[in-house]
CSV table of N, CA and C and ligand atoms in Angstrom, one decimal:
chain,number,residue,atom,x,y,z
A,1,UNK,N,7.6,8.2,26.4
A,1,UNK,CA,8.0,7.7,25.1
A,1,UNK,C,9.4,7.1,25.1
A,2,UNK,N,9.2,5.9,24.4
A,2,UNK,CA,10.8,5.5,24.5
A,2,UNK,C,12.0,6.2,23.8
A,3,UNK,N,13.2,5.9,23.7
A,3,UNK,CA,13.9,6.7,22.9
A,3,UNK,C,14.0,6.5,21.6
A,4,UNK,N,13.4,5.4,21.5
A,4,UNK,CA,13.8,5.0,19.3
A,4,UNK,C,12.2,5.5,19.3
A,5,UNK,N,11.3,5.6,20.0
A,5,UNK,CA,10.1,6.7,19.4
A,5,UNK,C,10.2,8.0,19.3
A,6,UNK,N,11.3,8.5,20.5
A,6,UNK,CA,11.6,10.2,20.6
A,6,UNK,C,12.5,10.2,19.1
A,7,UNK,N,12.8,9.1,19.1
A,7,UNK,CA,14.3,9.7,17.8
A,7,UNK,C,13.5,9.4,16.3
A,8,UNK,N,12.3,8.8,16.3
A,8,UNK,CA,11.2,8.6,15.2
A,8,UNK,C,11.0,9.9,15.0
A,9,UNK,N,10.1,10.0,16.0
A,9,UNK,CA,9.5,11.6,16.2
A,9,UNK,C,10.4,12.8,15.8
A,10,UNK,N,11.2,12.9,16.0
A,10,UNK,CA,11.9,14.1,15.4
A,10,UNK,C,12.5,13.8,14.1
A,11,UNK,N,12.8,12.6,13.9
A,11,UNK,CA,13.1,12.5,12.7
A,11,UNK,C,12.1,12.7,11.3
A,12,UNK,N,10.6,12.4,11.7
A,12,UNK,CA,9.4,12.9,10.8
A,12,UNK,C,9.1,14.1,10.9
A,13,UNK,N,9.3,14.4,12.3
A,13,UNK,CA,9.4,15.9,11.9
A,13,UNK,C,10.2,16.9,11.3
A,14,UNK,N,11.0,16.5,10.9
A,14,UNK,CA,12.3,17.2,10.2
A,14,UNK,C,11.6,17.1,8.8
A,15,UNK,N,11.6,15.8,8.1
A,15,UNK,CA,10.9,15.7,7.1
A,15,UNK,C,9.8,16.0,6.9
A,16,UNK,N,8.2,16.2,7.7
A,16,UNK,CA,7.7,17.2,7.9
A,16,UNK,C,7.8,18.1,7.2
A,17,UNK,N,8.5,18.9,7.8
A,17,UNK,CA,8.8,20.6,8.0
A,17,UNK,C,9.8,20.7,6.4
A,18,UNK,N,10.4,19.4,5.8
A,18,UNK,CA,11.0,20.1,4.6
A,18,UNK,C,10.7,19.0,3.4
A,19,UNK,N,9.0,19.1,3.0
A,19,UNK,CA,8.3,17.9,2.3
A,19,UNK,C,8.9,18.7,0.9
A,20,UNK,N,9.4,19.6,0.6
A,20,UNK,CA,9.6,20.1,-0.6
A,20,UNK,C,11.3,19.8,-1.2
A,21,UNK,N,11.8,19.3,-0.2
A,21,UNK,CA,13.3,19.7,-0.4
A,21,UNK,C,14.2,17.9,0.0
A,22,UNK,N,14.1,17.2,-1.2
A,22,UNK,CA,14.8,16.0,-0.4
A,22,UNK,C,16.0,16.3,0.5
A,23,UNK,N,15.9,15.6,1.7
A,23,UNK,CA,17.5,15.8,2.4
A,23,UNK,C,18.4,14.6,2.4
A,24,UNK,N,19.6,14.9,2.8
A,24,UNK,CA,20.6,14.1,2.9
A,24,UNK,C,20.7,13.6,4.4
A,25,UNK,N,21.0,12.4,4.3
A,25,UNK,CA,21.1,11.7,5.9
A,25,UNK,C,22.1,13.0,6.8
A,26,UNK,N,23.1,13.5,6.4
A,26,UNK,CA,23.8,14.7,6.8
A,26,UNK,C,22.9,15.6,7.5
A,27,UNK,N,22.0,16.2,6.4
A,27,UNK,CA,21.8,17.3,6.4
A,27,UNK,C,20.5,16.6,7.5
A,28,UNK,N,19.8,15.3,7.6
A,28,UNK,CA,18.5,15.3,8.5
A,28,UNK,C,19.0,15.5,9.7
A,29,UNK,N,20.5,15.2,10.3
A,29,UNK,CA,21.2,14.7,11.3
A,29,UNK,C,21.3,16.3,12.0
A,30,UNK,N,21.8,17.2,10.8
A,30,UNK,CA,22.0,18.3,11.8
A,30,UNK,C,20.8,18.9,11.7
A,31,UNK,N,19.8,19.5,11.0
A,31,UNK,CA,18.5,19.6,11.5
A,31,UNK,C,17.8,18.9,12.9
A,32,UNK,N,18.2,17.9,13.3
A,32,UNK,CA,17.7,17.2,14.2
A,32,UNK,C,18.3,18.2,15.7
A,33,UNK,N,19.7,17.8,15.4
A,33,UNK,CA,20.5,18.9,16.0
A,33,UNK,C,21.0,17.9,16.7
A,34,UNK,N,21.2,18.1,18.7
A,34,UNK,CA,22.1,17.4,19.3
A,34,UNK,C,21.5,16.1,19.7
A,35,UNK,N,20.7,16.3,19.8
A,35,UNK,CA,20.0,15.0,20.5
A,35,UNK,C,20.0,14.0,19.0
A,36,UNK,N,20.1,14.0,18.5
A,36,UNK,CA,20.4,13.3,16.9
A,36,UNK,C,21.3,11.8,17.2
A,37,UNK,N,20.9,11.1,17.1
A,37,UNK,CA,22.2,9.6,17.0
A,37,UNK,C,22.0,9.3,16.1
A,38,UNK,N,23.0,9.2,14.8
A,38,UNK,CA,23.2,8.7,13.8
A,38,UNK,C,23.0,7.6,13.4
A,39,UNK,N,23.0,6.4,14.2
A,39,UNK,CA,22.8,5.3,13.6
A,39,UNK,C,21.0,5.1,13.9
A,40,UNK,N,20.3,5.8,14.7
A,40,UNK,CA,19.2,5.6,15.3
A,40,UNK,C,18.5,6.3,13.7
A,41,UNK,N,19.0,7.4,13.3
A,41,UNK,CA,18.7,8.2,11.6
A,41,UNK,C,18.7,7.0,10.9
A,42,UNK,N,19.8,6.5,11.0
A,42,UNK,CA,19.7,5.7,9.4
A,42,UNK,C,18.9,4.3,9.6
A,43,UNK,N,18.6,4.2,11.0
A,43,UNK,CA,17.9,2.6,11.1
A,43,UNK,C,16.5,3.3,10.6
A,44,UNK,N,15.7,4.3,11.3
A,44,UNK,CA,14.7,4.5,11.3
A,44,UNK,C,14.3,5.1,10.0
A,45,UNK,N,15.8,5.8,9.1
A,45,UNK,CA,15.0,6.1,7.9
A,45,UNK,C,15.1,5.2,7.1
A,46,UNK,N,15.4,3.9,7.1
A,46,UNK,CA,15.7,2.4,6.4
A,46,UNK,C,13.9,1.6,6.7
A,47,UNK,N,13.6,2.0,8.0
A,47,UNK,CA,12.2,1.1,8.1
A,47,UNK,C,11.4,2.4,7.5
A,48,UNK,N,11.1,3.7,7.6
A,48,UNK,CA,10.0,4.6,7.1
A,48,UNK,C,9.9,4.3,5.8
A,49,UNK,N,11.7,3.8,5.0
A,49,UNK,CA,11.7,3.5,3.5
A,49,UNK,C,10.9,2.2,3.4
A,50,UNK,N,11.0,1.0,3.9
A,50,UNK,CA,10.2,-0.1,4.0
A,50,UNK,C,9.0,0.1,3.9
A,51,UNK,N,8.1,1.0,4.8
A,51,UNK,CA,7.0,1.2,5.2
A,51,UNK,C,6.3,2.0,3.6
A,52,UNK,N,7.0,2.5,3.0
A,52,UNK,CA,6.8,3.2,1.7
A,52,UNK,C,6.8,5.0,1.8
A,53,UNK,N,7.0,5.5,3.3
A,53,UNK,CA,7.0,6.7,4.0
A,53,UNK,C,7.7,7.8,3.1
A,54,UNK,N,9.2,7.3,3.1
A,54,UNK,CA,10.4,8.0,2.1
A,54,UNK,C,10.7,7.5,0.8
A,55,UNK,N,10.6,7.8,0.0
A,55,UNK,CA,11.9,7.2,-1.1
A,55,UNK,C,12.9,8.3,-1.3
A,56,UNK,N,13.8,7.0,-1.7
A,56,UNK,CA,15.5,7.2,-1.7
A,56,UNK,C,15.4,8.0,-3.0
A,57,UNK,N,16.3,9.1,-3.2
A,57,UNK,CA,16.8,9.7,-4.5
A,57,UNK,C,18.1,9.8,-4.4
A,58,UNK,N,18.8,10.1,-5.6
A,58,UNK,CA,20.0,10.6,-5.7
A,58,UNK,C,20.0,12.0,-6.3
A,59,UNK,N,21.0,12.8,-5.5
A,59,UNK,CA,21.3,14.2,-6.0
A,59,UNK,C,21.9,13.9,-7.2
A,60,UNK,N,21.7,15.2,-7.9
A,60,UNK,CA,22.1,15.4,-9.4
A,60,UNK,C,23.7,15.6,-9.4
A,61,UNK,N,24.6,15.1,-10.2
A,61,UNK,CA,25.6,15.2,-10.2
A,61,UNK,C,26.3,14.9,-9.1
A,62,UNK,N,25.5,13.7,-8.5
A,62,UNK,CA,26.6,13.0,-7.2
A,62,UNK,C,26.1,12.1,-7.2
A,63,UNK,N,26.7,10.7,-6.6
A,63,UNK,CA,25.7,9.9,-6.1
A,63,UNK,C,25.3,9.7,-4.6
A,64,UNK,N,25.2,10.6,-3.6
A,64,UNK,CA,24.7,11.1,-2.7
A,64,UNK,C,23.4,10.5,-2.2
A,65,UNK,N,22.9,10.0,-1.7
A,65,UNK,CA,21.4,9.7,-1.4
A,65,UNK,C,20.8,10.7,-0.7
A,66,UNK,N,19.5,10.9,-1.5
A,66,UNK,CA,18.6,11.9,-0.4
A,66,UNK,C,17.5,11.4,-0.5
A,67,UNK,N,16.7,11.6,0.8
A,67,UNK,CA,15.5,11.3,1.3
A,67,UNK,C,14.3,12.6,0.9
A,68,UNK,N,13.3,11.6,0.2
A,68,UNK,CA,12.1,12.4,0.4
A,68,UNK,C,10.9,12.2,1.1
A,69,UNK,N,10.6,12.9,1.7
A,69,UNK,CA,9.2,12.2,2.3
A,69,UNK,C,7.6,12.1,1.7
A,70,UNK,N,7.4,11.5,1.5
A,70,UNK,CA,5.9,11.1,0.7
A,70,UNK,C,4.5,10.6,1.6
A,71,UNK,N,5.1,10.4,3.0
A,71,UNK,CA,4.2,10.0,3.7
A,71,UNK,C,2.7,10.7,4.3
A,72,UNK,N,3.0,11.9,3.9
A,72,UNK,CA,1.7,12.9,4.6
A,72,UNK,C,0.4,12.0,3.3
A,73,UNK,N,-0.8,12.0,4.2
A,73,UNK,CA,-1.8,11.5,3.3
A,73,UNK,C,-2.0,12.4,2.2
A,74,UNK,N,-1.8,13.5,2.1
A,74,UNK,CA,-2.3,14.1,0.3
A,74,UNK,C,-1.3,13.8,-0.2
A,75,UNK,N,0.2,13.5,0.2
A,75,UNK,CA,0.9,13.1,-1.1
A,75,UNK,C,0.5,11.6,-1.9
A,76,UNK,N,-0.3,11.0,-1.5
A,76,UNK,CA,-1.0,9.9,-1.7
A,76,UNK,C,-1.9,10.0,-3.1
A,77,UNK,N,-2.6,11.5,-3.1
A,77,UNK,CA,-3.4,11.7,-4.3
A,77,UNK,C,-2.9,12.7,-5.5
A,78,UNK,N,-2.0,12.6,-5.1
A,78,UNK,CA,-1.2,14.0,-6.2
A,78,UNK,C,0.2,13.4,-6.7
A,79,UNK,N,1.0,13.6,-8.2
A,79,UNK,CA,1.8,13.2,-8.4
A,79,UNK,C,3.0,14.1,-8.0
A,80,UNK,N,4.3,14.5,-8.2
A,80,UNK,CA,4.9,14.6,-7.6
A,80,UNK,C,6.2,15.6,-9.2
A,81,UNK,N,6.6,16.8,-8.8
A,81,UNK,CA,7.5,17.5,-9.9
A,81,UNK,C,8.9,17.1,-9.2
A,82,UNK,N,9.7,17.0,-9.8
A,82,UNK,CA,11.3,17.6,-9.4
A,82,UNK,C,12.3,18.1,-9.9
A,83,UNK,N,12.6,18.8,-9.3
A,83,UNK,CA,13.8,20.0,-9.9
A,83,UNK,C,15.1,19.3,-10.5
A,84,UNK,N,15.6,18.8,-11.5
A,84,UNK,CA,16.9,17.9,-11.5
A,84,UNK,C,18.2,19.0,-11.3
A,85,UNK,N,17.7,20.6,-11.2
A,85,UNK,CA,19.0,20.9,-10.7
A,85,UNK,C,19.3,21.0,-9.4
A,86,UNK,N,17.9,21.7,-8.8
A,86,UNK,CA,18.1,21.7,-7.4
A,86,UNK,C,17.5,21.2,-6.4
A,87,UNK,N,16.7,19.8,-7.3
A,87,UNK,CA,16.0,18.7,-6.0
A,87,UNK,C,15.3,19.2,-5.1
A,88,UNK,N,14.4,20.6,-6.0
A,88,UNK,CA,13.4,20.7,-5.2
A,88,UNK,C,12.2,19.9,-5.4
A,89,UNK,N,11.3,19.7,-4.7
A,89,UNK,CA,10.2,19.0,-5.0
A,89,UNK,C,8.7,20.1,-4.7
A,90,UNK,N,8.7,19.4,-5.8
A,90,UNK,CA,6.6,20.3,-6.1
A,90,UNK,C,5.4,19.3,-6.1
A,91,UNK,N,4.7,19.7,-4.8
A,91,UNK,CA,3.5,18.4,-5.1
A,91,UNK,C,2.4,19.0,-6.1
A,92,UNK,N,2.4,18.4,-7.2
A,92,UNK,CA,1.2,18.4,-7.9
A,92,UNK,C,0.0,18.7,-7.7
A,93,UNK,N,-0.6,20.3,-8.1
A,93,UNK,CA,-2.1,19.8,-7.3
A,93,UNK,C,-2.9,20.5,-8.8
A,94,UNK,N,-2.6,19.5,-9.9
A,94,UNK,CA,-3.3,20.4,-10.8
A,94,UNK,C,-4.7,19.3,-11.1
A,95,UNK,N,-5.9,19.4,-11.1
A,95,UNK,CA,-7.1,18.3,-11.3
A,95,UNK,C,-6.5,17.9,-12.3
A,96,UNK,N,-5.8,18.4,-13.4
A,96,UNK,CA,-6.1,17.8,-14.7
A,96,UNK,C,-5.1,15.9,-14.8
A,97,UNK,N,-4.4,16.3,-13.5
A,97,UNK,CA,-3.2,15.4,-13.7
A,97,UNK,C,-4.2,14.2,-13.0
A,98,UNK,N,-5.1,14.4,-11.9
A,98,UNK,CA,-6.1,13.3,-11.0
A,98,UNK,C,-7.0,12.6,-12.5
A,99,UNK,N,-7.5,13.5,-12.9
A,99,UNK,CA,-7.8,12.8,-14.1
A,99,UNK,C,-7.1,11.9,-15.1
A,100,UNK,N,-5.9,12.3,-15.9
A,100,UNK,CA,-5.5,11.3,-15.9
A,100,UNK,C,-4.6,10.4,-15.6
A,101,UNK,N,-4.4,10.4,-14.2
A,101,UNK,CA,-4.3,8.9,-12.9
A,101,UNK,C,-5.6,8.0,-13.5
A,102,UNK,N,-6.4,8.7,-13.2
A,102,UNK,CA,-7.5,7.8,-13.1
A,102,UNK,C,-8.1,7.2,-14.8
A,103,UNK,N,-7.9,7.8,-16.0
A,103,UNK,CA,-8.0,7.3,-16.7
A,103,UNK,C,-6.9,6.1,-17.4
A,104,UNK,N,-5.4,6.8,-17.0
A,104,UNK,CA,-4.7,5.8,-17.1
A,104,UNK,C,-5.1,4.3,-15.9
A,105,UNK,N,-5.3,4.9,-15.3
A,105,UNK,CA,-5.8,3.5,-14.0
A,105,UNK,C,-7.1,2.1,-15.0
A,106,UNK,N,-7.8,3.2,-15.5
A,106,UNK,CA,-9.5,2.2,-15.8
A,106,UNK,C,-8.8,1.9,-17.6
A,107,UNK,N,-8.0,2.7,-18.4
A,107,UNK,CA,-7.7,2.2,-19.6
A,107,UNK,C,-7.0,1.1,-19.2
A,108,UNK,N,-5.7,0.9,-18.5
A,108,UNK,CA,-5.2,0.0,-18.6
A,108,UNK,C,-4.5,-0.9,-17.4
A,109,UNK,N,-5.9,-0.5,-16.7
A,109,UNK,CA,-5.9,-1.3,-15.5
A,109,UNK,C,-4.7,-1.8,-14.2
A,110,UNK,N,-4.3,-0.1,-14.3
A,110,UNK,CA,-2.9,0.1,-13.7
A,110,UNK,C,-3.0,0.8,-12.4
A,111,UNK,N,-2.6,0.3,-11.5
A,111,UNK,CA,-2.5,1.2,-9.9
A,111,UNK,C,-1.6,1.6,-10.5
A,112,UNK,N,-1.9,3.2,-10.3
A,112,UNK,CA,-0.4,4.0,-9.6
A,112,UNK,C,-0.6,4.3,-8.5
A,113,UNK,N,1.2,4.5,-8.7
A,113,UNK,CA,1.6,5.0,-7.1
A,113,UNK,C,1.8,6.3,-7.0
A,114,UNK,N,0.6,7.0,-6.8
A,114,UNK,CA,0.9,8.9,-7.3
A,114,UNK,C,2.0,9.1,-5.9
A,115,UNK,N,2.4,8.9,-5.2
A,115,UNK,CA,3.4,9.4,-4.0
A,115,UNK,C,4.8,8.8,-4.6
A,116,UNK,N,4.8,7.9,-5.7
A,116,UNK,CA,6.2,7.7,-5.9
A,116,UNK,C,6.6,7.9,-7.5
A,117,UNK,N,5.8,8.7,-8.0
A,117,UNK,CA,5.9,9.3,-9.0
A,117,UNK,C,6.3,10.5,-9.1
A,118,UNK,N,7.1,10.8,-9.7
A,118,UNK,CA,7.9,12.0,-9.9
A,118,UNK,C,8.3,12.3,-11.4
A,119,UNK,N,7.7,13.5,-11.9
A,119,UNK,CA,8.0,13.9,-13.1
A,119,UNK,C,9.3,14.6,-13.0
A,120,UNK,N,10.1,14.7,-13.8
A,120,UNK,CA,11.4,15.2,-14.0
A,120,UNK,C,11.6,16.4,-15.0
A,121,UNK,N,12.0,18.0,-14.2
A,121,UNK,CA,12.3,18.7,-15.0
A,121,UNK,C,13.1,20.0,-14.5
A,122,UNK,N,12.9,21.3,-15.0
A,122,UNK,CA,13.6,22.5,-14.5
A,122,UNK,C,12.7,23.4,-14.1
A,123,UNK,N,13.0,23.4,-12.5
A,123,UNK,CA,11.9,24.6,-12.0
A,123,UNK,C,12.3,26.2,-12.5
A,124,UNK,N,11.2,27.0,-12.5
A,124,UNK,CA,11.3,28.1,-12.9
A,124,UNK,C,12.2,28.6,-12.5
A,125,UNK,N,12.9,28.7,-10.9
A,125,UNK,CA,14.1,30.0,-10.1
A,125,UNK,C,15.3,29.1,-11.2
A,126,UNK,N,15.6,27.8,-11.2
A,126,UNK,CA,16.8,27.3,-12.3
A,126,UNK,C,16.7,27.9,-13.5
A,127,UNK,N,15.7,28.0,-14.0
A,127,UNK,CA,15.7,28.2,-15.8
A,127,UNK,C,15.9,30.0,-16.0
A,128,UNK,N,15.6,30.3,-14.5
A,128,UNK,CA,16.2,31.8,-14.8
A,128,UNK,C,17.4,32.0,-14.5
A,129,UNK,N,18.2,31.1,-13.9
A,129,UNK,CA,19.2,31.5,-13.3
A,129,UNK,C,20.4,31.0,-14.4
B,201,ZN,ZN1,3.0,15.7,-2.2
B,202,ZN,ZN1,15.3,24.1,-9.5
């Protein structure tokens, strides 16, 4: 494998392994660990963003960019929750929400994009805390 595929490769895997939790280019870098080249991170998470793989978020009360990953094929059918205090992410798996995708789709003859849809609110561990 060449090396901008070795540094692909680990770099999905990172995101992978934390589909619930957008990260910070920071925080993908040291997850990666040593073998990590920083500019190889931000080229490759700039084209996964092109490809439609990631979308860019901003942390709450910063303007910080963080990465989420949307690319696994079920995030494709399911819409998507997030925590606005602590950016966690919850993938949707309730039928009731597939349903209406799909009736909003045939009423008014709208593709969504269930992988870049994100409902906005306060997960349960925040609202107790
Ligand atoms: Zn998902
Ligand atoms: Zn939360």
């Amino acid at each position: 494998m060449s090396y901008m595929t070795l540094q692909r490769k680990a770099l999905i895997d990172v995101l992978e392994q934390h589909r619930d939790e957008p990260l910070s280019a920071d925080r993908i870098i040291t997850l990666i660990g040593e073998n990590a080249s920083r500019s190889a991170v931000y080229r490759n998470l700039s084209a996964l963003e092109k490809q439609g793989l990631i979308k860019k978020t901003a942390a709450s009360g910063s303007n910080k960019t963080l990465y989420r990953y949307v690319g696994s094929d079920e995030c494709r059918d399911h819409l998507h929750l997030e925590c606005s205090a602590c950016g966690k992410t919850y993938h949707l798996k309730v039928p009731a929400t597939n349903a209406l995708i799909n009736d909003v789709m045939q009423d008014a003859n709208f593709q969504i994009d269930s992988s870049s849809t994100v409902l906005y609110g306060i997960c349960e561990k925040c609202r107790k805390s």
